[in-house]
């Protein structure tokens, strides 16, 4: 039995021991998206409200986490003693279940429902303690975070990078009599954190930069809102069922798509999925109706090897639930299912039957539209619509005009014949010939070549038989009349040919406009982007309806290399492609998915020129980047040389002056002045060494000559080495590195230089306040924060700190040339890390050094004091 099933069984069994009570207590849960949203605060407010109403309320267990505003709410409430449990030489406190049962209050507040109890407790999980209180008839008020729900564990881990160790079965939370969401915006929650209202001050920086990042909080908030919305929807469905309500309540978008199991079903299902996404991630239900008499044909239930298995797989891929219903009246069964599911939209495929069959029975779609009521019905066209006839070659004259032309080819000559017979005494044969000319021309304009030929031939026969002497025979007495009949037929054919050619020219012009539009869009992509090749290939794939498009280049040894590709399973050899065009020597544009028609292949070949241009743009961009890199390096060297002219001259001049004074035999230097001159020499030498080191390091970074030798090392060791080589700081620097912090994978020498530069920068420009080195682990990274409480820096100027020769506020100083942070970032990136800035809560600047953890398994484990409100 799964954990979820066990929870369902236990919650539905009444007393755990099997002795049912007269009344089971009610469970009220406050659900939140993250720690600090105010769940415990809301629970205690509810307890105080009930106490004011005269209800007997006690607090069984509440974790305030040192939050004074939460602790104040305990005043006036009866707090029961906790059970003390010994574990490995320490004492842990848990909910005293026996004490609560003995006190027998009406309501008990039990915080953190997902908590794992200490070894030796009565139950493993706190929700099991709560279940025992409920079985005894005691109402319980509790709290839980959305990240602790068992079904969302994997989702939360992908969002936050942290695997929650304490989880609770969803069935426990779903079984609550009252579920209330405690919601707060991510910005407000981060402000609470920054003000110290959630965690201790030493945990604030790491929390804001990791778990409490705005993106994480937005995603967790959405999870909480959607989960609660699902529970509300379940409650609504239960109420509608109990109240026998069949009308559609449009409380939530829900799309039902009907499938037949035929070849068009996948098309209809994909279209319905797009409709559901555009409706705001609406629920999508796929339904197949089986005839009650067993005449449903091949469908999803016909066997694992049928098209139904593929249809179920497609439904699962697009996120649709699959349902099968039985009914003799398919439209009625569909609408009954849609109303029962409270659907707002119904998607159907158009009928596969011919026009003649639809004259007898309008079909399922027409009936569904007529009887749908408030449900919106979408009819989706597909390749199978209108019968199973194979697709014909596109006609130069539209099919609608052909449908009119063939009847006109019969009717108009007959009308001309009737008119000639009626006016036989008034007009002659020549006038009748003109009437038949007119009938043939009109037919050619309406229906094209085929109907015009029929009209000309039929007109010639009718003219000969009814209007040319001798009448009612096919014999022509006068040669002149024979010439008129033959001329009429030839003119009809010629006119039909002219009309047909004009239609073909119009069709070709329309196709040319389409191709020109496509080529224009491709050219716009090439001209508007710095690297247009990926986007161009994606546009080509969409325009031609292909599954994959790629550019292949012949490499060494005749091997084909994929330069750029888009789509699934791109071709890796030209001979495997459905379409292949050589765009340059050794460069091919290939495509897969379907065989192109000759016209499409010609357009595809034209597009290859655009692909060649995009490829050349990419190469030119790479060359320009290399040229810019070389120019930057040359500029850096120039700046280094100019820096030598001033910044290095100052310490050299100081050393020269001090040494000259000490060596001058004519000058008697007192001991006190001698010591001061020696100190000046030493200080200037240190400054000179630092400047030269930074200059050399910056030059190495510019030329890519930095090769780190990484090994596991602790931040504590790095900080100690960095501070040991720095002058006395009068106790301003504080190091807060936990002993159990994972080691990082770094070059100790480079890491020492990075930290030394950061600390030196903080001491120089971070005001007179303390500088704190604070370390924390998050997922597979370990972070070291150098925190100062100085004037700080505007966010828009933060990145300028890492630009070479950049000083704070661009004020020149007599020390340094503005290379320290530039070198520090270069070293950090060379070791696979990052160097970023943050605002210090309360004012100041925080520089964050992030390096990969040496032991990723250890580094990925979260600090329970930071990432969870529960305690073990």
CSV table of N, CA, C and O in Angstrom, one decimal, residues 28-96:
chain,number,residue,atom,x,y,z
A,28,UNK,N,-8.6,22.3,10.4
A,28,UNK,CA,-8.5,23.6,9.7
A,28,UNK,C,-7.0,23.8,9.4
A,28,UNK,O,-6.2,23.8,10.3
A,29,UNK,N,-6.6,23.9,8.1
A,29,UNK,CA,-5.2,24.1,7.7
A,29,UNK,C,-5.0,25.4,7.1
A,29,UNK,O,-5.8,25.8,6.2
A,30,UNK,N,-4.0,26.1,7.5
A,30,UNK,CA,-3.5,27.3,6.8
A,30,UNK,C,-2.3,26.9,5.9
A,30,UNK,O,-1.3,26.5,6.4
A,31,UNK,N,-2.5,27.1,4.6
A,31,UNK,CA,-1.5,26.7,3.6
A,31,UNK,C,-0.8,27.9,3.1
A,31,UNK,O,-1.4,29.0,2.8
A,32,UNK,N,0.5,27.9,3.0
A,32,UNK,CA,1.3,29.0,2.5
A,32,UNK,C,2.3,28.5,1.4
A,32,UNK,O,2.6,27.4,1.2
A,33,UNK,N,2.8,29.5,0.6
A,33,UNK,CA,3.7,29.2,-0.5
A,33,UNK,C,5.1,29.1,0.0
A,33,UNK,O,5.9,28.5,-0.6
A,34,UNK,N,5.5,29.7,1.2
A,34,UNK,CA,6.9,29.7,1.6
A,34,UNK,C,6.9,30.1,3.1
A,34,UNK,O,5.9,30.6,3.7
A,35,UNK,N,8.0,29.8,3.8
A,35,UNK,CA,8.1,30.2,5.2
A,35,UNK,C,8.0,31.7,5.3
A,35,UNK,O,8.5,32.5,4.4
A,36,UNK,N,7.3,32.2,6.3
A,36,UNK,CA,7.2,33.6,6.6
A,36,UNK,C,6.0,34.3,6.0
A,36,UNK,O,5.9,35.5,6.2
A,37,UNK,N,5.1,33.6,5.3
A,37,UNK,CA,4.0,34.3,4.8
A,37,UNK,C,2.9,34.6,5.8
A,37,UNK,O,2.0,35.5,5.6
A,38,UNK,N,3.0,34.0,7.0
A,38,UNK,CA,2.0,34.3,8.1
A,38,UNK,C,1.1,33.2,8.4
A,38,UNK,O,0.0,33.5,8.9
A,39,UNK,N,1.4,32.0,8.2
A,39,UNK,CA,0.5,30.9,8.5
A,39,UNK,C,0.3,30.7,10.0
A,39,UNK,O,-0.8,30.7,10.5
A,40,UNK,N,1.4,30.7,10.8
A,40,UNK,CA,1.3,30.5,12.2
A,40,UNK,C,0.6,31.8,12.8
A,40,UNK,O,-0.2,31.6,13.8
A,41,UNK,N,0.9,32.9,12.3
A,41,UNK,CA,0.3,34.2,12.7
A,41,UNK,C,-1.3,34.1,12.6
A,41,UNK,O,-2.0,34.4,13.5
A,42,UNK,N,-1.7,33.6,11.4
A,42,UNK,CA,-3.1,33.5,11.1
A,42,UNK,C,-3.8,32.4,12.0
A,42,UNK,O,-4.9,32.6,12.5
A,43,UNK,N,-3.0,31.3,12.2
A,43,UNK,CA,-3.6,30.2,13.1
A,43,UNK,C,-3.8,30.7,14.5
A,43,UNK,O,-4.8,30.4,15.1
A,44,UNK,N,-2.8,31.5,15.0
A,44,UNK,CA,-3.0,32.0,16.4
A,44,UNK,C,-4.1,33.1,16.5
A,44,UNK,O,-4.8,33.2,17.5
A,45,UNK,N,-4.2,33.9,15.4
A,45,UNK,CA,-5.3,34.8,15.4
A,45,UNK,C,-6.7,34.1,15.4
A,45,UNK,O,-7.6,34.5,16.1
A,46,UNK,N,-6.8,33.0,14.7
A,46,UNK,CA,-8.0,32.2,14.7
A,46,UNK,C,-8.3,31.6,16.1
A,46,UNK,O,-9.4,31.6,16.6
A,47,UNK,N,-7.2,31.2,16.7
A,47,UNK,CA,-7.3,30.6,18.1
A,47,UNK,C,-7.8,31.7,19.0
A,47,UNK,O,-8.7,31.4,19.9
A,48,UNK,N,-7.3,32.9,19.0
A,48,UNK,CA,-7.7,34.0,19.9
A,48,UNK,C,-9.1,34.4,19.6
A,48,UNK,O,-9.9,34.7,20.5
A,49,UNK,N,-9.5,34.4,18.3
A,49,UNK,CA,-10.9,34.7,18.0
A,49,UNK,C,-11.9,33.7,18.6
A,49,UNK,O,-12.9,34.1,19.2
A,50,UNK,N,-11.5,32.4,18.5
A,50,UNK,CA,-12.4,31.4,19.1
A,50,UNK,C,-12.4,31.5,20.6
A,50,UNK,O,-13.4,31.3,21.2
A,51,UNK,N,-11.3,31.8,21.2
A,51,UNK,CA,-11.2,32.0,22.6
A,51,UNK,C,-12.1,33.1,23.1
A,51,UNK,O,-12.8,33.0,24.1
A,52,UNK,N,-12.1,34.2,22.4
A,52,UNK,CA,-13.0,35.3,22.7
A,52,UNK,C,-14.4,35.0,22.6
A,52,UNK,O,-15.3,35.6,23.3
A,53,UNK,N,-14.8,34.0,21.7
A,53,UNK,CA,-16.2,33.5,21.6
A,53,UNK,C,-16.6,32.5,22.7
A,53,UNK,O,-17.7,32.1,22.7
A,54,UNK,N,-15.6,32.2,23.6
A,54,UNK,CA,-15.9,31.3,24.7
A,54,UNK,C,-15.5,29.8,24.4
A,54,UNK,O,-15.9,29.0,25.2
A,55,UNK,N,-14.8,29.6,23.3
A,55,UNK,CA,-14.4,28.2,23.0
A,55,UNK,C,-13.2,27.8,23.8
A,55,UNK,O,-12.3,28.7,24.1
A,56,UNK,N,-13.1,26.6,24.2
A,56,UNK,CA,-12.0,26.1,25.0
A,56,UNK,C,-10.8,25.8,24.1
A,56,UNK,O,-10.8,24.8,23.3
A,57,UNK,N,-9.8,26.7,24.0
A,57,UNK,CA,-8.7,26.6,23.1
A,57,UNK,C,-7.4,26.4,23.8
A,57,UNK,O,-7.2,27.2,24.8
A,58,UNK,N,-6.5,25.5,23.3
A,58,UNK,CA,-5.2,25.4,23.9
A,58,UNK,C,-4.2,25.4,22.7
A,58,UNK,O,-4.6,25.1,21.6
A,59,UNK,N,-3.0,25.7,23.1
A,59,UNK,CA,-1.9,25.6,22.1
A,59,UNK,C,-1.1,24.3,22.4
A,59,UNK,O,-0.4,24.2,23.5
A,60,UNK,N,-1.2,23.3,21.6
A,60,UNK,CA,-0.4,22.1,21.8
A,60,UNK,C,1.1,22.3,21.4
A,60,UNK,O,1.9,21.8,22.2
A,61,UNK,N,1.3,22.9,20.3
A,61,UNK,CA,2.7,23.1,19.9
A,61,UNK,C,2.7,24.2,18.8
A,61,UNK,O,2.0,24.1,17.8
A,62,UNK,N,3.5,25.2,19.0
A,62,UNK,CA,3.7,26.3,18.1
A,62,UNK,C,5.2,26.7,18.0
A,62,UNK,O,5.8,26.9,19.1
A,63,UNK,N,5.7,26.7,16.8
A,63,UNK,CA,7.1,27.2,16.6
A,63,UNK,C,7.1,28.6,16.2
A,63,UNK,O,6.7,29.0,15.1
A,64,UNK,N,7.6,29.5,17.1
A,64,UNK,CA,7.7,30.9,16.7
A,64,UNK,C,8.9,31.3,16.0
A,64,UNK,O,9.0,32.3,15.3
A,65,UNK,N,9.9,30.4,16.0
A,65,UNK,CA,11.2,30.7,15.3
A,65,UNK,C,11.8,32.0,15.7
A,65,UNK,O,12.5,32.7,14.9
A,66,UNK,N,11.6,32.4,16.9
A,66,UNK,CA,12.2,33.7,17.4
A,66,UNK,C,11.5,34.9,16.8
A,66,UNK,O,12.1,36.0,16.9
A,67,UNK,N,10.3,34.8,16.3
A,67,UNK,CA,9.7,36.0,15.7
A,67,UNK,C,8.8,36.6,16.8
A,67,UNK,O,7.8,36.1,17.2
A,68,UNK,N,9.2,37.8,17.2
A,68,UNK,CA,8.5,38.4,18.3
A,68,UNK,C,7.0,38.7,18.1
A,68,UNK,O,6.2,38.6,18.9
A,69,UNK,N,6.7,39.1,16.8
A,69,UNK,CA,5.3,39.4,16.5
A,69,UNK,C,4.4,38.1,16.6
A,69,UNK,O,3.2,38.2,16.9
A,70,UNK,N,5.0,37.0,16.3
A,70,UNK,CA,4.2,35.7,16.5
A,70,UNK,C,4.1,35.3,17.9
A,70,UNK,O,3.1,34.9,18.4
A,71,UNK,N,5.2,35.5,18.7
A,71,UNK,CA,5.3,35.1,20.1
A,71,UNK,C,4.3,35.9,20.9
A,71,UNK,O,3.7,35.4,21.9
A,72,UNK,N,4.0,37.2,20.5
A,72,UNK,CA,3.1,38.0,21.3
A,72,UNK,C,1.7,37.4,21.2
A,72,UNK,O,0.9,37.6,22.2
A,73,UNK,N,1.3,36.8,20.1
A,73,UNK,CA,0.0,36.2,20.0
A,73,UNK,C,-0.3,35.1,21.0
A,73,UNK,O,-1.4,34.7,21.2
A,74,UNK,N,0.8,34.5,21.6
A,74,UNK,CA,0.6,33.4,22.5
A,74,UNK,C,0.1,34.0,23.9
A,74,UNK,O,-0.4,33.2,24.7
A,75,UNK,N,0.3,35.3,24.1
A,75,UNK,CA,-0.2,35.8,25.4
A,75,UNK,C,-1.7,35.7,25.4
A,75,UNK,O,-2.5,36.0,24.5
A,76,UNK,N,-2.2,35.2,26.6
A,76,UNK,CA,-3.6,34.9,26.8
A,76,UNK,C,-4.1,33.6,26.3
A,76,UNK,O,-5.3,33.2,26.6
A,77,UNK,N,-3.3,32.8,25.6
A,77,UNK,CA,-3.6,31.4,25.2
A,77,UNK,C,-2.9,30.4,26.2
A,77,UNK,O,-1.8,30.6,26.6
A,78,UNK,N,-3.7,29.4,26.5
A,78,UNK,CA,-3.1,28.3,27.3
A,78,UNK,C,-2.1,27.5,26.5
A,78,UNK,O,-2.6,26.8,25.5
A,79,UNK,N,-0.9,27.4,26.8
A,79,UNK,CA,0.1,26.7,26.1
A,79,UNK,C,0.4,25.4,26.9
A,79,UNK,O,0.9,25.5,28.1
A,80,UNK,N,0.2,24.3,26.4
A,80,UNK,CA,0.4,23.0,27.1
A,80,UNK,C,1.9,22.7,27.1
A,80,UNK,O,2.6,23.0,26.1
A,81,UNK,N,2.4,22.0,28.1
A,81,UNK,CA,3.8,21.6,28.1
A,81,UNK,C,4.1,20.6,27.0
A,81,UNK,O,3.2,19.8,26.6
A,82,UNK,N,5.3,20.6,26.5
A,82,UNK,CA,5.7,19.6,25.4
A,82,UNK,C,6.2,18.4,26.0
A,82,UNK,O,6.7,18.3,27.1
A,83,UNK,N,6.2,17.3,25.2
A,83,UNK,CA,6.9,16.0,25.6
A,83,UNK,C,8.3,16.1,25.3
A,83,UNK,O,8.7,16.6,24.2
A,84,UNK,N,9.2,15.7,26.3
A,84,UNK,CA,10.6,15.8,26.1
A,84,UNK,C,11.1,14.4,25.8
A,84,UNK,O,10.8,13.4,26.5
A,85,UNK,N,11.9,14.3,24.7
A,85,UNK,CA,12.4,13.0,24.2
A,85,UNK,C,13.9,13.1,24.0
A,85,UNK,O,14.4,14.0,23.4
A,86,UNK,N,14.6,12.1,24.7
A,86,UNK,CA,16.0,12.0,24.6
A,86,UNK,C,16.4,11.3,23.3
A,86,UNK,O,15.9,10.3,22.9
A,87,UNK,N,17.5,11.9,22.6
A,87,UNK,CA,18.0,11.3,21.4
A,87,UNK,C,19.4,11.7,21.3
A,87,UNK,O,19.8,12.9,21.1
A,88,UNK,N,20.3,10.7,21.3
A,88,UNK,CA,21.7,10.8,21.1
A,88,UNK,C,22.3,11.9,22.0
A,88,UNK,O,23.1,12.7,21.6
A,89,UNK,N,21.9,11.8,23.3
A,89,UNK,CA,22.5,12.7,24.3
A,89,UNK,C,21.9,14.1,24.3
A,89,UNK,O,22.3,14.9,25.1
A,90,UNK,N,20.9,14.3,23.5
A,90,UNK,CA,20.3,15.7,23.5
A,90,UNK,C,18.8,15.5,23.8
A,90,UNK,O,18.2,14.4,23.6
A,91,UNK,N,18.1,16.5,24.2
A,91,UNK,CA,16.7,16.5,24.5
A,91,UNK,C,15.9,17.3,23.4
A,91,UNK,O,16.2,18.4,23.2
A,92,UNK,N,15.0,16.6,22.8
A,92,UNK,CA,14.1,17.2,21.8
A,92,UNK,C,12.7,17.3,22.3
A,92,UNK,O,12.3,16.5,23.1
A,93,UNK,N,12.0,18.3,21.9
A,93,UNK,CA,10.6,18.5,22.3
A,93,UNK,C,9.6,18.2,21.2
A,93,UNK,O,9.9,18.6,20.1
A,94,UNK,N,8.5,17.6,21.5
A,94,UNK,CA,7.5,17.2,20.6
A,94,UNK,C,6.1,17.5,21.2
A,94,UNK,O,6.0,17.8,22.4
A,95,UNK,N,5.1,17.3,20.4
A,95,UNK,CA,3.7,17.5,20.8
A,95,UNK,C,3.4,16.4,21.9
A,95,UNK,O,3.6,15.2,21.6
A,96,UNK,N,2.9,16.8,23.0
A,96,UNK,CA,2.5,15.8,24.1
A,96,UNK,C,1.0,15.3,23.8
A,96,UNK,O,0.1,16.0,24.2
